[in-house]
Coordinates of C-alpha atoms and ligand atoms in Angstrom, one line a residue:
M28 CA 0.0 0.0 0.0
R29 CA 1.3 3.4 -0.9
R30 CA 2.1 5.7 2.0
S31 CA 3.1 9.3 2.4
V32 CA 6.1 9.4 4.7
I33 CA 7.5 12.6 6.3
T34 CA 11.2 12.5 5.6
G35 CA 12.1 16.0 6.7
T36 CA 10.8 18.9 8.8
G37 CA 11.9 22.5 8.9
S38 CA 10.7 25.8 10.3
Y39 CA 11.5 29.5 10.5
L40 CA 10.5 32.3 12.9
P41 CA 11.1 35.9 12.2
E42 CA 13.8 37.5 14.3
R43 CA 11.7 40.1 16.0
V44 CA 10.1 38.9 19.2
L45 CA 7.1 40.8 20.7
T46 CA 6.7 39.9 24.4
N47 CA 3.4 40.4 26.3
Q48 CA 5.1 43.1 28.4
E49 CA 6.0 45.1 25.3
L50 CA 2.6 44.6 23.8
A51 CA 1.1 46.0 27.0
T52 CA 2.9 49.3 26.4
F53 CA 0.6 50.0 23.4
V54 CA -2.5 47.7 23.9
D55 CA -4.7 47.9 27.0
T56 CA -3.8 44.4 28.3
S57 CA -1.3 42.7 30.7
D58 CA 1.1 39.8 30.6
E59 CA -0.9 38.2 33.4
W60 CA -4.2 38.4 31.4
I61 CA -2.7 36.9 28.3
R62 CA -0.7 34.2 30.0
T63 CA -3.6 32.9 32.2
R64 CA -6.2 33.0 29.4
T65 CA -4.1 31.7 26.5
G66 CA -0.6 30.4 27.7
I67 CA 1.1 32.9 25.3
R68 CA 4.2 34.8 26.6
Q69 CA 5.5 36.1 23.3
R70 CA 5.1 35.9 19.5
H71 CA 7.4 36.6 16.5
V72 CA 6.6 39.4 14.0
A73 CA 7.9 39.5 10.4
A74 CA 10.0 42.4 9.4
E75 CA 8.5 45.0 7.1
N76 CA 10.2 43.7 4.0
E77 CA 9.6 40.0 5.0
M78 CA 6.7 38.3 3.2
T79 CA 4.9 35.0 3.8
S80 CA 6.9 33.5 0.8
D81 CA 10.2 34.5 2.6
L82 CA 9.3 32.7 5.8
A83 CA 8.0 29.7 3.7
T84 CA 11.1 29.5 1.6
R85 CA 13.4 29.4 4.7
A86 CA 11.3 26.7 6.4
A87 CA 11.2 24.7 3.2
R88 CA 15.0 24.8 2.8
R89 CA 15.5 23.4 6.2
A90 CA 12.9 20.6 5.6
L91 CA 14.7 19.7 2.3
D92 CA 18.1 19.6 4.1
A93 CA 16.6 17.3 6.8
A94 CA 15.2 15.0 4.0
R95 CA 18.5 15.2 2.2
L96 CA 16.7 16.3 -1.0
S97 CA 17.3 19.2 -3.3
P98 CA 14.6 21.5 -4.8
V99 CA 14.9 19.7 -8.1
D100 CA 13.5 16.5 -6.5
I101 CA 10.2 18.2 -5.6
D102 CA 7.2 17.7 -7.9
T103 CA 4.5 19.5 -5.8
V104 CA 4.6 22.7 -3.7
L105 CA 1.6 23.2 -1.5
V106 CA 1.4 26.3 0.8
A107 CA -1.3 26.5 3.4
T108 CA -1.8 30.1 4.2
T109 CA -4.4 32.8 5.0
T110 CA -1.9 35.6 4.4
P111 CA -0.6 35.1 0.8
D112 CA 1.9 37.6 -0.6
Y113 CA -0.6 38.6 -3.2
T114 CA -4.2 37.8 -4.1
F115 CA -2.6 36.0 -7.0
P116 CA -0.2 34.4 -8.0
A117 CA -0.3 31.7 -5.4
T118 CA 2.4 32.1 -2.7
A119 CA 3.4 28.5 -3.7
C120 CA 4.5 29.8 -7.1
V121 CA 6.6 32.5 -5.5
V122 CA 8.2 29.8 -3.2
Q123 CA 8.7 27.5 -6.2
D124 CA 10.7 30.3 -7.9
K125 CA 12.6 31.4 -4.8
L126 CA 13.6 27.8 -4.0
G127 CA 14.4 26.7 -7.5
V128 CA 11.8 23.9 -7.8
P129 CA 11.8 23.1 -11.5
A130 CA 9.2 24.5 -13.9
G131 CA 6.5 22.0 -14.5
A132 CA 6.0 21.1 -10.8
M133 CA 2.5 21.6 -9.4
A134 CA 2.2 24.6 -7.1
F135 CA -0.8 26.0 -5.3
D136 CA -2.1 27.5 -2.1
L137 CA -4.6 26.1 0.2
Q138 CA -6.9 28.3 2.3
A139 CA -8.4 26.6 5.4
V140 CA -7.1 29.2 7.9
C141 CA -5.8 27.5 11.1
S142 CA -6.7 24.0 9.7
G143 CA -4.6 24.6 6.6
F144 CA -1.9 22.1 7.5
I145 CA -4.3 19.3 8.3
Y146 CA -6.2 20.0 5.0
G147 CA -2.8 20.1 3.3
L148 CA -1.9 16.6 4.7
T149 CA -5.2 15.3 3.4
V150 CA -4.6 16.7 -0.1
A151 CA -0.8 15.8 -0.2
D152 CA -1.6 12.2 1.0
S153 CA -4.4 11.9 -1.6
L154 CA -2.1 13.1 -4.4
I155 CA 0.7 10.6 -3.4
R156 CA -1.7 7.7 -3.0
A157 CA -3.3 8.5 -6.4
G158 CA 0.2 8.5 -8.0
Q159 CA -0.1 12.2 -8.9
A160 CA 2.9 13.2 -6.8
R161 CA 6.0 11.5 -5.3
H162 CA 7.8 14.3 -3.4
V163 CA 5.6 16.9 -1.9
L164 CA 6.7 20.1 -0.1
L165 CA 3.9 21.0 2.3
I166 CA 4.4 24.3 4.0
G167 CA 2.3 26.2 6.5
A168 CA 3.3 29.9 6.5
E169 CA 1.7 33.1 7.8
T170 CA 2.3 36.7 8.4
L171 CA -0.9 36.8 10.4
T172 CA 0.0 39.9 12.4
R173 CA -0.7 41.9 9.2
L174 CA -4.4 41.1 9.6
L175 CA -4.7 42.2 13.2
D176 CA -6.5 45.2 14.4
W177 CA -4.2 46.5 17.2
E178 CA -7.1 48.4 18.7
D179 CA -9.0 45.1 19.4
R180 CA -7.3 43.6 22.5
A181 CA -9.4 40.5 22.4
T182 CA -7.7 39.3 19.2
C183 CA -4.4 41.2 18.6
V184 CA -2.7 39.5 21.6
L185 CA -3.3 36.0 20.3
F186 CA -1.5 35.7 16.9
G187 CA 2.1 35.6 15.6
D188 CA 4.1 35.0 12.4
G189 CA 6.1 32.0 11.3
A190 CA 6.4 29.0 8.9
G191 CA 6.8 25.3 9.1
A192 CA 7.4 22.7 6.4
V193 CA 7.5 19.0 5.8
V194 CA 8.7 16.9 2.9
L195 CA 6.3 14.0 2.1
Q196 CA 7.6 11.1 0.1
A197 CA 5.9 8.1 -1.5
A198 CA 6.8 4.8 0.1
E199 CA 5.4 1.3 0.2
G200 CA 3.9 0.1 3.4
A201 CA 2.1 -3.1 4.6
G202 CA -1.2 -1.3 5.1
T203 CA -1.1 -1.6 8.8
V204 CA -0.8 0.9 11.7
A205 CA 2.8 -0.1 12.0
D206 CA 3.6 1.6 8.7
R207 CA 5.5 4.8 8.6
G208 CA 3.6 7.7 7.0
V209 CA 0.2 9.3 7.1
L210 CA -2.2 6.7 8.5
H211 CA -5.5 8.6 8.5
T212 CA -6.8 12.2 8.2
V213 CA -10.1 13.9 8.5
S214 CA -10.8 17.4 7.2
R215 CA -14.2 19.0 7.9
A216 CA -16.0 22.3 7.5
D217 CA -19.2 24.0 8.6
G218 CA -19.7 27.3 6.8
R219 CA -22.8 28.2 8.8
H220 CA -20.4 29.5 11.5
R221 CA -18.2 31.6 9.2
D222 CA -19.1 34.9 10.9
L223 CA -17.7 33.8 14.2
L224 CA -14.1 34.0 12.9
H225 CA -13.4 36.0 9.7
T226 CA -11.8 39.0 8.1
D227 CA -14.1 42.0 7.4
G228 CA -12.7 42.4 3.9
G229 CA -11.5 40.6 0.7
P230 CA -10.9 41.1 -3.0
S231 CA -14.5 40.3 -4.1
S232 CA -16.4 42.0 -1.2
T233 CA -14.6 45.2 -0.2
G234 CA -11.6 45.2 -2.4
T235 CA -9.4 45.4 0.8
V236 CA -7.7 42.8 2.8
G237 CA -9.7 43.4 6.0
K238 CA -9.0 42.7 9.6
L239 CA -9.4 39.6 11.7
R240 CA -12.7 39.5 13.7
M241 CA -13.5 36.8 16.3
Q242 CA -16.2 35.9 18.8
G243 CA -13.7 34.2 21.1
R244 CA -16.1 32.5 23.5
E245 CA -18.2 30.9 20.7
V246 CA -15.0 29.8 18.9
F247 CA -13.7 28.2 22.1
R248 CA -17.0 26.3 22.7
H249 CA -17.1 24.8 19.1
A250 CA -13.3 24.1 19.1
V251 CA -13.3 21.6 22.0
T252 CA -16.2 19.6 20.6
N253 CA -15.1 19.6 17.0
I254 CA -11.5 18.8 17.6
A255 CA -12.2 16.0 20.1
D256 CA -14.7 14.4 17.5
A257 CA -12.1 14.6 14.7
M258 CA -9.4 13.1 17.0
R259 CA -11.6 10.2 18.0
E260 CA -12.5 9.6 14.3
V261 CA -8.9 9.2 13.2
M262 CA -8.0 7.0 16.1
E263 CA -11.0 4.8 15.6
A264 CA -10.4 4.5 11.8
A265 CA -6.8 3.4 12.5
G266 CA -7.7 1.2 15.4
V267 CA -5.5 2.9 18.0
S268 CA -6.2 4.3 21.5
A269 CA -5.0 7.3 23.4
D270 CA -2.4 5.1 25.1
D271 CA -0.8 4.4 21.7
I272 CA -0.1 8.0 20.9
D273 CA 3.5 9.0 21.5
L274 CA 3.1 12.7 21.0
F275 CA 0.1 14.9 20.5
V276 CA 1.0 17.9 18.2
P277 CA -2.0 20.2 18.2
H278 CA -2.6 23.5 16.5
Q279 CA -1.4 26.0 19.1
A280 CA -4.5 28.2 19.5
N281 CA -4.9 28.4 23.2
V282 CA -3.4 26.2 26.0
R283 CA -6.8 25.9 27.6
I284 CA -8.4 24.5 24.4
L285 CA -5.7 21.9 23.9
E286 CA -5.4 20.8 27.5
A287 CA -9.2 20.4 27.6
T288 CA -9.2 18.4 24.4
A289 CA -6.3 16.2 25.5
K290 CA -8.1 15.5 28.8
K291 CA -11.3 14.6 27.0
L292 CA -9.4 12.0 25.0
G293 CA -7.3 10.7 27.9
I294 CA -3.9 12.0 26.6
P295 CA -1.6 12.8 29.5
A296 CA -0.1 16.4 29.7
E297 CA 3.5 15.2 29.3
R298 CA 2.6 13.9 25.8
I299 CA 1.4 17.3 24.5
M300 CA 3.8 19.3 22.4
L301 CA 3.4 22.9 23.5
T302 CA 5.0 25.8 21.7
I303 CA 2.3 28.4 22.1
A304 CA 4.1 30.3 24.9
E305 CA 6.9 31.2 22.5
H306 CA 5.0 31.3 19.1
G307 CA 1.5 32.4 19.9
N308 CA -1.1 31.3 17.3
T309 CA 0.5 31.1 13.9
S310 CA -2.5 29.7 12.1
A311 CA -1.6 27.3 9.3
A312 CA 2.1 27.4 10.4
S313 CA 1.5 26.3 14.0
I314 CA 1.4 22.5 13.6
P315 CA 4.5 22.2 11.3
L316 CA 6.3 24.7 13.6
A317 CA 5.5 22.6 16.7
L318 CA 6.3 19.3 14.8
D319 CA 9.8 20.6 13.7
T320 CA 10.5 21.8 17.2
A321 CA 9.5 18.4 18.5
V322 CA 11.8 16.6 16.0
R323 CA 14.8 18.9 16.7
E324 CA 14.3 18.6 20.5
G325 CA 14.2 14.8 20.2
R326 CA 10.6 14.6 21.5
A327 CA 9.4 13.1 18.2
K328 CA 11.5 10.3 16.8
P329 CA 11.3 8.1 13.7
G330 CA 8.7 5.4 14.4
D331 CA 6.6 7.5 16.9
L332 CA 2.9 7.7 16.5
L333 CA 1.7 11.3 16.3
L334 CA -1.8 12.8 16.6
L335 CA -2.3 16.2 15.0
E336 CA -5.4 18.4 15.2
A337 CA -6.6 21.9 14.2
M338 CA -9.7 24.1 14.1
G339 CA -10.0 27.5 12.5
G340 CA -12.2 30.0 10.6
G341 CA -14.8 28.6 8.3
F342 CA -15.3 26.8 10.6
T343 CA -12.8 24.2 9.4
W344 CA -11.3 21.5 11.5
G345 CA -9.6 18.2 11.3
A346 CA -7.1 15.7 12.7
A347 CA -4.4 13.4 11.4
L348 CA -2.7 10.3 12.6
L349 CA 0.8 9.6 11.3
R350 CA 3.9 7.5 12.1
L351 CA 7.1 9.5 11.8
Ligands
ACO14 N1 -6.4 42.0 27.9 C1 -7.2 42.3 29.0 N2 -8.5 42.2 29.0 C2 -9.1 41.6 27.9 C3 -8.3 41.3 26.8 C4 -7.0 41.5 26.8 N3 -6.2 41.2 25.8 N4 -9.2 40.8 25.9 C5 -10.4 40.8 26.4 N5 -10.4 41.3 27.6 C6 -11.4 41.5 28.6 C7 -12.8 41.8 27.9 O1 -12.9 43.2 27.6 C8 -13.8 41.4 29.0 O2 -13.9 42.4 29.9 P1 -15.3 42.7 30.6 O3 -15.7 41.4 31.3 O4 -15.0 43.8 31.5 O5 -16.2 43.0 29.4 C9 -13.1 40.2 29.6 O6 -11.7 40.3 29.3 C10 -13.5 38.8 29.1 O7 -13.6 38.9 27.7 P2 -13.9 37.6 26.8 O8 -13.7 37.9 25.4 O9 -15.2 37.0 27.2 O10 -12.7 36.7 27.3 P3 -12.5 35.1 27.4 O11 -12.4 34.7 28.8 O12 -13.5 34.4 26.5 O13 -11.1 34.9 26.7 C11 -10.1 34.4 24.6 C12 -10.9 35.4 25.4 C13 -8.8 34.1 25.2 C14 -9.9 34.9 23.2 C15 -11.0 33.1 24.6 O14 -12.3 33.3 24.3 C16 -10.4 32.1 23.6 O15 -9.3 31.6 23.8 N6 -11.2 31.7 22.6 C17 -10.7 30.8 21.6 C18 -10.4 31.6 20.4 C19 -9.1 31.2 19.7 O16 -8.2 30.5 20.2 N7 -9.1 31.5 18.5 C20 -8.0 31.3 17.7 C21 -8.4 31.1 16.3 S1 -9.3 29.7 16.2 C22 -8.4 28.5 16.6 O17 -7.3 28.6 16.3 C23 -9.0 27.5 17.4

């Protein structure tokens, strides 16, 4: 059975760090409020001349190095992002050019907000299984701080910039849960709730980019239920239990959401990968950033069973089970 195996991970964070203390000098908030409600201590902010494609390209180079591949080996570039450089062309095409991935490769962006990386895994795995791709560069990259209304303290304290990337390669497996690679994914949406988390602009509505708007309490309520359902679904489909999970690598939205979800599923706190304190919520970049951090810190090793989940605007949500 054909499997999509992650053979390299990489990430990049902009140099500039914005701490809660510094944020509190120009927003009516406090380090204590942000830390206790969300777990965030700081976030990274892209430099003025740094675009999403720049962050994506740096993360991708590191993932390619880790996979011992060169850009010429890549046949598909998929960028999950809500903050593309331009309305078009796709940021993936910019990254293709900056990296030197040969002409003729497939390159496109995927817009599923914070669930972009899970959706991307579903798409990349489907392309590989269908024989349409063999070496996929899947990147989650965001300059989300550019969508923030710095007058809205309920949202501007939550988000940060960054990028994470993985190389997925086709490999043959036995078709069992012992195989390396993506074992099962679910990607879901419910557009009825789109107003609870959205931007108030876009090319076809206002002709502007818009700012991020969110009804935090409502998002929180839906998040815990949807995420837990998706996680249960992938575990049941693969026939594994919470005890089998070596590391839980969730979308880093809010420490309270992910601890509540892990508890619901019976995953102990020491098996949760947490990067939210340092990164904030980096939307589609947050899972691959956390995954690369886990790999580089030795917390996720080849052969480990990983459970990933995300939820975001749309609503979109999903989960993925994979063996590294
Ligand atoms: N600093 C200080 N006070 C604040 C801040 C702030 N940054 N933001 C809001 N407050 C105040 C409000 O004004 C309000 O004051 P009031 O009671 O005097 O009116 C009080 O704090 C409570 O406000 P709520 O918005 O009800 O705060 P809540 O306890 O719900 O926490 C939060 C807000 C942290 C956003 C929470 O709702 C949450 O985490 N929701 C999930 C949203 C999320 O993670 N979204 C990310 C994108 S989606 C995803 O990735 C899952």
